[in-house]
CSV table of N, CA, C and O in Angstrom, one decimal:
chain,number,residue,atom,x,y,z
A,52,MET,N,0.8,-1.2,0.0
A,52,MET,CA,0.0,0.0,0.0
A,52,MET,C,0.9,1.2,0.0
A,52,MET,O,1.8,1.3,0.7
A,53,SER,N,0.5,2.2,-0.8
A,53,SER,CA,1.3,3.4,-0.9
A,53,SER,C,0.9,4.3,0.3
A,53,SER,O,-0.2,4.3,0.8
A,54,GLN,N,1.9,5.2,0.7
A,54,GLN,CA,1.6,6.1,1.8
A,54,GLN,C,0.9,7.3,1.3
A,54,GLN,O,1.3,7.9,0.3
A,55,PRO,N,-0.1,7.8,2.0
A,55,PRO,CA,-0.8,9.0,1.6
A,55,PRO,C,0.1,10.2,1.8
A,55,PRO,O,1.0,10.2,2.6
A,56,GLU,N,-0.3,11.3,1.0
A,56,GLU,CA,0.5,12.5,1.2
A,56,GLU,C,0.2,13.2,2.6
A,56,GLU,O,-0.9,13.0,3.1
A,57,ALA,N,1.1,13.9,3.1
A,57,ALA,CA,1.0,14.5,4.4
A,57,ALA,C,-0.2,15.5,4.4
A,57,ALA,O,-0.9,15.6,5.4
A,58,ARG,N,-0.4,16.2,3.3
A,58,ARG,CA,-1.5,17.1,3.2
A,58,ARG,C,-2.8,16.4,3.4
A,58,ARG,O,-3.7,16.9,4.1
A,59,CYS,N,-3.0,15.3,2.8
A,59,CYS,CA,-4.2,14.5,2.9
A,59,CYS,C,-4.4,14.1,4.3
A,59,CYS,O,-5.6,14.1,4.9
A,60,VAL,N,-3.4,13.6,5.0
A,60,VAL,CA,-3.5,13.1,6.4
A,60,VAL,C,-3.8,14.3,7.3
A,60,VAL,O,-4.7,14.2,8.2
A,61,ARG,N,-3.2,15.5,7.0
A,61,ARG,CA,-3.6,16.6,7.9
A,61,ARG,C,-5.0,17.0,7.7
A,61,ARG,O,-5.7,17.3,8.7
A,62,THR,N,-5.5,17.0,6.5
A,62,THR,CA,-6.9,17.3,6.3
A,62,THR,C,-7.9,16.3,7.0
A,62,THR,O,-8.8,16.7,7.6
A,63,LEU,N,-7.5,15.0,6.9
A,63,LEU,CA,-8.3,14.0,7.6
A,63,LEU,C,-8.3,14.2,9.1
A,63,LEU,O,-9.3,14.0,9.8
A,64,LEU,N,-7.1,14.5,9.6
A,64,LEU,CA,-7.0,14.7,11.1
A,64,LEU,C,-7.8,15.9,11.5
A,64,LEU,O,-8.5,15.9,12.6
A,65,ALA,N,-7.8,17.0,10.7
A,65,ALA,CA,-8.6,18.2,11.0
A,65,ALA,C,-10.1,17.8,11.0
A,65,ALA,O,-10.9,18.3,11.8
A,66,ARG,N,-10.5,17.1,9.9
A,66,ARG,CA,-11.9,16.7,9.8
A,66,ARG,C,-12.3,15.8,11.0
A,66,ARG,O,-13.4,15.9,11.6
A,67,TYR,N,-11.4,14.9,11.5
A,67,TYR,CA,-11.7,14.1,12.6
A,67,TYR,C,-11.9,14.9,13.9
A,67,TYR,O,-12.9,14.7,14.6
A,68,ALA,N,-11.0,15.9,14.1
A,68,ALA,CA,-11.1,16.8,15.3
A,68,ALA,C,-12.4,17.6,15.2
A,68,ALA,O,-13.1,17.7,16.2
A,69,ASP,N,-12.7,18.1,14.1
A,69,ASP,CA,-14.0,18.9,13.9
A,69,ASP,C,-15.2,18.0,14.2
A,69,ASP,O,-16.1,18.4,14.9
A,70,ALA,N,-15.2,16.8,13.7
A,70,ALA,CA,-16.3,15.9,13.9
A,70,ALA,C,-16.5,15.5,15.4
A,70,ALA,O,-17.6,15.4,15.9
A,71,ARG,N,-15.3,15.2,16.0
A,71,ARG,CA,-15.4,14.9,17.5
A,71,ARG,C,-15.9,16.1,18.3
A,71,ARG,O,-16.7,15.9,19.2
A,72,ILE,N,-15.5,17.3,18.0
A,72,ILE,CA,-15.9,18.5,18.7
A,72,ILE,C,-17.4,18.7,18.5
A,72,ILE,O,-18.2,18.9,19.4
A,73,ALA,N,-17.9,18.5,17.2
A,73,ALA,CA,-19.3,18.7,16.9
A,73,ALA,C,-20.2,17.7,17.6
A,73,ALA,O,-21.2,18.1,18.2
A,74,LEU,N,-19.7,16.5,17.7
A,74,LEU,CA,-20.5,15.4,18.4
A,74,LEU,C,-20.5,15.7,19.9
A,74,LEU,O,-21.6,15.5,20.5
A,75,ALA,N,-19.4,16.2,20.4
A,75,ALA,CA,-19.4,16.5,21.9
A,75,ALA,C,-20.3,17.6,22.2
A,75,ALA,O,-21.0,17.6,23.3
A,76,GLU,N,-20.4,18.6,21.3
A,76,GLU,CA,-21.3,19.8,21.5
A,76,GLU,C,-22.8,19.4,21.5
A,76,GLU,O,-23.6,19.9,22.2
A,77,LYS,N,-23.1,18.5,20.5
A,77,LYS,CA,-24.5,18.2,20.3
A,77,LYS,C,-24.6,16.7,19.8
A,77,LYS,O,-24.5,16.5,18.5
A,78,PRO,N,-24.7,15.8,20.6
A,78,PRO,CA,-24.8,14.4,20.2
A,78,PRO,C,-26.1,14.1,19.4
A,78,PRO,O,-27.2,14.4,19.9
A,79,ASP,N,-25.9,13.7,18.1
A,79,ASP,CA,-27.1,13.3,17.4
A,79,ASP,C,-26.6,12.4,16.3
A,79,ASP,O,-25.4,12.2,16.0
A,80,PRO,N,-27.6,11.7,15.7
A,80,PRO,CA,-27.2,10.6,14.7
A,80,PRO,C,-26.4,11.2,13.5
A,80,PRO,O,-25.5,10.5,13.0
A,81,VAL,N,-26.7,12.3,13.0
A,81,VAL,CA,-26.0,12.9,11.9
A,81,VAL,C,-24.6,13.1,12.2
A,81,VAL,O,-23.7,12.8,11.4
A,82,ARG,N,-24.3,13.7,13.3
A,82,ARG,CA,-22.9,14.0,13.7
A,82,ARG,C,-22.2,12.7,14.0
A,82,ARG,O,-21.0,12.6,13.8
A,83,ARG,N,-22.9,11.8,14.6
A,83,ARG,CA,-22.2,10.5,14.9
A,83,ARG,C,-21.9,9.8,13.6
A,83,ARG,O,-20.8,9.2,13.5
A,84,ARG,N,-22.7,9.9,12.6
A,84,ARG,CA,-22.5,9.3,11.3
A,84,ARG,C,-21.3,10.0,10.6
A,84,ARG,O,-20.4,9.3,10.0
A,85,ARG,N,-21.3,11.3,10.7
A,85,ARG,CA,-20.2,12.1,10.1
A,85,ARG,C,-18.8,11.7,10.7
A,85,ARG,O,-17.8,11.5,10.0
A,86,LEU,N,-18.8,11.5,12.0
A,86,LEU,CA,-17.6,11.0,12.7
A,86,LEU,C,-17.2,9.7,12.2
A,86,LEU,O,-16.0,9.4,11.9
A,87,ALA,N,-18.1,8.8,12.1
A,87,ALA,CA,-17.8,7.4,11.7
A,87,ALA,C,-17.3,7.4,10.2
A,87,ALA,O,-16.3,6.7,9.9
A,88,GLU,N,-17.8,8.3,9.4
A,88,GLU,CA,-17.3,8.4,8.0
A,88,GLU,C,-15.8,8.9,8.0
A,88,GLU,O,-15.0,8.4,7.2
A,89,VAL,N,-15.5,9.9,8.8
A,89,VAL,CA,-14.2,10.4,8.9
A,89,VAL,C,-13.2,9.3,9.4
A,89,VAL,O,-12.1,9.2,8.9
A,90,VAL,N,-13.7,8.6,10.4
A,90,VAL,CA,-12.8,7.6,11.0
A,90,VAL,C,-12.5,6.5,10.0
A,90,VAL,O,-11.4,6.1,9.8
A,91,ARG,N,-13.6,6.1,9.2
A,91,ARG,CA,-13.4,5.1,8.1
A,91,ARG,C,-12.3,5.6,7.1
A,91,ARG,O,-11.4,4.9,6.7
A,92,ALA,N,-12.5,6.9,6.7
A,92,ALA,CA,-11.5,7.5,5.7
A,92,ALA,C,-10.1,7.5,6.3
A,92,ALA,O,-9.2,7.2,5.5
A,93,LEU,N,-10.0,7.9,7.5
A,93,LEU,CA,-8.7,8.0,8.1
A,93,LEU,C,-8.0,6.6,8.2
A,93,LEU,O,-6.8,6.4,7.9
A,94,CYS,N,-8.8,5.6,8.6
A,94,CYS,CA,-8.3,4.2,8.7
A,94,CYS,C,-7.9,3.7,7.3
A,94,CYS,O,-6.9,3.1,7.2
A,95,GLU,N,-8.7,4.0,6.4
A,95,GLU,CA,-8.5,3.5,5.0
A,95,GLU,C,-7.2,4.2,4.5
A,95,GLU,O,-6.3,3.5,3.9
A,96,ALA,N,-7.0,5.5,4.7
A,96,ALA,CA,-5.8,6.2,4.2
A,96,ALA,C,-4.6,5.7,4.8
A,96,ALA,O,-3.5,5.7,4.2
A,97,THR,N,-4.6,5.3,6.1
A,97,THR,CA,-3.4,4.9,6.9
A,97,THR,C,-3.2,3.4,6.9
A,97,THR,O,-2.2,2.9,7.4
A,98,GLY,N,-4.2,2.6,6.4
A,98,GLY,CA,-4.1,1.2,6.3
A,98,GLY,C,-4.2,0.6,7.7
A,98,GLY,O,-3.6,-0.4,8.0
A,99,THR,N,-5.1,1.1,8.5
A,99,THR,CA,-5.2,0.6,9.9
A,99,THR,C,-6.7,0.2,10.1
A,99,THR,O,-7.5,0.5,9.3
A,100,ARG,N,-6.9,-0.4,11.3
A,100,ARG,CA,-8.3,-0.8,11.6
A,100,ARG,C,-9.0,0.0,12.7
A,100,ARG,O,-10.2,-0.1,12.8
A,101,THR,N,-8.3,0.7,13.5
A,101,THR,CA,-8.9,1.4,14.6
A,101,THR,C,-8.5,2.9,14.5
A,101,THR,O,-7.4,3.2,13.9
A,102,VAL,N,-9.3,3.8,15.1
A,102,VAL,CA,-8.9,5.2,15.1
A,102,VAL,C,-7.6,5.4,15.9
A,102,VAL,O,-6.8,6.3,15.5
A,103,THR,N,-7.4,4.7,16.9
A,103,THR,CA,-6.2,4.9,17.7
A,103,THR,C,-4.9,4.5,16.8
A,103,THR,O,-4.0,5.3,16.8
A,104,GLU,N,-5.0,3.4,16.1
A,104,GLU,CA,-3.9,3.0,15.2
A,104,GLU,C,-3.8,4.1,14.1
A,104,GLU,O,-2.7,4.4,13.7
A,105,ALA,N,-4.9,4.6,13.6
A,105,ALA,CA,-4.9,5.5,12.5
A,105,ALA,C,-4.2,6.8,12.9
A,105,ALA,O,-3.4,7.4,12.1
A,106,ILE,N,-4.5,7.3,14.1
A,106,ILE,CA,-3.9,8.5,14.6
A,106,ILE,C,-2.4,8.3,14.8
A,106,ILE,O,-1.6,9.2,14.4
A,107,ALA,N,-2.0,7.2,15.3
A,107,ALA,CA,-0.6,6.9,15.5
A,107,ALA,C,0.1,6.8,14.1
A,107,ALA,O,1.2,7.4,13.9
A,108,ALA,N,-0.5,6.2,13.1
A,108,ALA,CA,0.1,6.1,11.8
A,108,ALA,C,0.1,7.5,11.2
A,108,ALA,O,1.1,7.8,10.5
A,109,ALA,N,-0.9,8.3,11.4
A,109,ALA,CA,-0.9,9.6,10.8
A,109,ALA,C,0.3,10.5,11.4
A,109,ALA,O,0.9,11.2,10.7
A,110,ASP,N,0.5,10.3,12.7
A,110,ASP,CA,1.6,11.0,13.3
A,110,ASP,C,2.9,10.6,12.7
A,110,ASP,O,3.8,11.4,12.4
A,111,ASP,N,3.1,9.3,12.4
A,111,ASP,CA,4.3,8.8,11.8
A,111,ASP,C,4.5,9.4,10.4
A,111,ASP,O,5.6,9.8,10.0
A,112,ILE,N,3.4,9.4,9.6
A,112,ILE,CA,3.4,10.0,8.3
A,112,ILE,C,3.8,11.4,8.3
A,112,ILE,O,4.6,11.9,7.5
A,113,LEU,N,3.2,12.2,9.2
A,113,LEU,CA,3.5,13.6,9.3
A,113,LEU,C,5.0,13.9,9.8
A,113,LEU,O,5.7,14.8,9.3
A,114,ALA,N,5.4,13.0,10.7
A,114,ALA,CA,6.8,13.1,11.1
A,114,ALA,C,7.8,12.8,10.0
A,114,ALA,O,8.8,13.5,9.8
A,115,ALA,N,7.5,11.8,9.2
A,115,ALA,CA,8.4,11.5,8.1
A,115,ALA,C,8.4,12.6,7.0
A,115,ALA,O,9.4,12.8,6.4
A,116,ALA,N,7.2,13.3,6.9
A,116,ALA,CA,7.2,14.3,5.9
A,116,ALA,C,8.0,15.5,6.3
A,116,ALA,O,8.4,16.3,5.5
A,117,ARG,N,8.2,15.7,7.6
A,117,ARG,CA,9.0,16.8,8.1
A,117,ARG,C,10.5,16.6,8.0
A,117,ARG,O,11.3,17.5,8.0
A,118,ARG,N,10.9,15.3,7.9
A,118,ARG,CA,12.3,15.0,7.8
A,118,ARG,C,12.8,15.3,6.4
A,118,ARG,O,12.1,15.0,5.4
A,119,PRO,N,14.0,15.9,6.3
A,119,PRO,CA,14.5,16.2,4.9
A,119,PRO,C,14.9,14.9,4.2
A,119,PRO,O,15.2,13.9,4.8
A,120,ALA,N,14.7,14.9,2.9
A,120,ALA,CA,15.0,13.7,2.1
A,120,ALA,C,16.5,13.5,2.1
A,120,ALA,O,17.3,14.5,2.2
A,121,PRO,N,17.0,12.2,2.2
A,121,PRO,CA,18.4,12.0,2.3
A,121,PRO,C,19.1,12.4,0.9
A,121,PRO,O,18.5,12.3,-0.1
A,122,ARG,N,20.2,13.0,1.1
A,122,ARG,CA,21.0,13.4,-0.1
A,122,ARG,C,21.7,12.2,-0.7
A,122,ARG,O,22.3,11.4,0.1
A,123,PRO,N,21.7,12.1,-2.0
A,123,PRO,CA,22.5,11.0,-2.6
A,123,PRO,C,24.0,11.1,-2.3
A,123,PRO,O,24.5,12.3,-2.3
A,124,ARG,N,24.6,10.0,-2.1
A,124,ARG,CA,26.1,10.0,-1.9
A,124,ARG,C,26.7,10.1,-3.2
A,124,ARG,O,26.3,9.4,-4.2
A,125,PRO,N,27.8,10.8,-3.3
A,125,PRO,CA,28.6,10.8,-4.6
A,125,PRO,C,29.2,9.4,-4.8
A,125,PRO,O,29.6,8.7,-3.9
A,126,SER,N,29.1,8.9,-6.0
A,126,SER,CA,29.7,7.6,-6.3
A,126,SER,C,31.2,7.8,-6.5
A,126,SER,O,31.7,8.8,-7.0
A,127,ARG,N,31.9,6.7,-6.1
A,127,ARG,CA,33.4,6.8,-6.3
A,127,ARG,C,33.8,5.8,-7.4
A,127,ARG,O,33.2,4.7,-7.5
A,128,THR,N,34.8,6.2,-8.1
A,128,THR,CA,35.3,5.3,-9.2
A,128,THR,C,36.3,4.4,-8.5
A,128,THR,O,36.6,4.5,-7.4
A,129,GLY,N,36.7,3.4,-9.3
A,129,GLY,CA,37.7,2.4,-8.8
A,129,GLY,C,39.0,3.0,-8.3
A,129,GLY,O,39.7,2.5,-7.5
A,130,ASP,N,39.4,4.2,-8.8
A,130,ASP,CA,40.6,4.8,-8.4
A,130,ASP,C,40.5,5.8,-7.2
A,130,ASP,O,41.4,6.5,-6.9
A,131,GLY,N,39.3,5.8,-6.6
A,131,GLY,CA,39.1,6.6,-5.4
A,131,GLY,C,38.6,8.0,-5.7
A,131,GLY,O,38.4,8.8,-4.8
A,132,LEU,N,38.5,8.3,-7.0
A,132,LEU,CA,38.0,9.7,-7.3
A,132,LEU,C,36.5,9.7,-7.3
A,132,LEU,O,35.8,8.7,-7.6
A,133,VAL,N,36.0,10.9,-7.0
A,133,VAL,CA,34.5,11.0,-7.0
A,133,VAL,C,34.0,11.3,-8.4
A,133,VAL,O,34.6,12.2,-9.0
A,134,ALA,N,33.1,10.5,-8.9
A,134,ALA,CA,32.6,10.8,-10.2
A,134,ALA,C,31.6,11.9,-10.2
A,134,ALA,O,30.8,12.1,-9.2
A,135,ALA,N,31.6,12.8,-11.2
A,135,ALA,CA,30.8,14.0,-11.2
A,135,ALA,C,29.5,13.7,-11.9
A,135,ALA,O,29.2,12.8,-12.6
């Protein structure tokens, strides 16, 4: 499974937080269903089965996105010189 883009994960986490807050403010079936839909999307995007696992996976994805990409090492020729 390919890893989702950090932007997508951030959006899903924001939607999850909004849905949790909305449900806490006024519990009703519509808000409960909206939260369940967001949880399903977050789990699907992260390849997990529970919201707890999905949030942990999302944290890992966002942490990896903050790390700089490794720079390629220069290759060396047989005589010890660095190839350009």
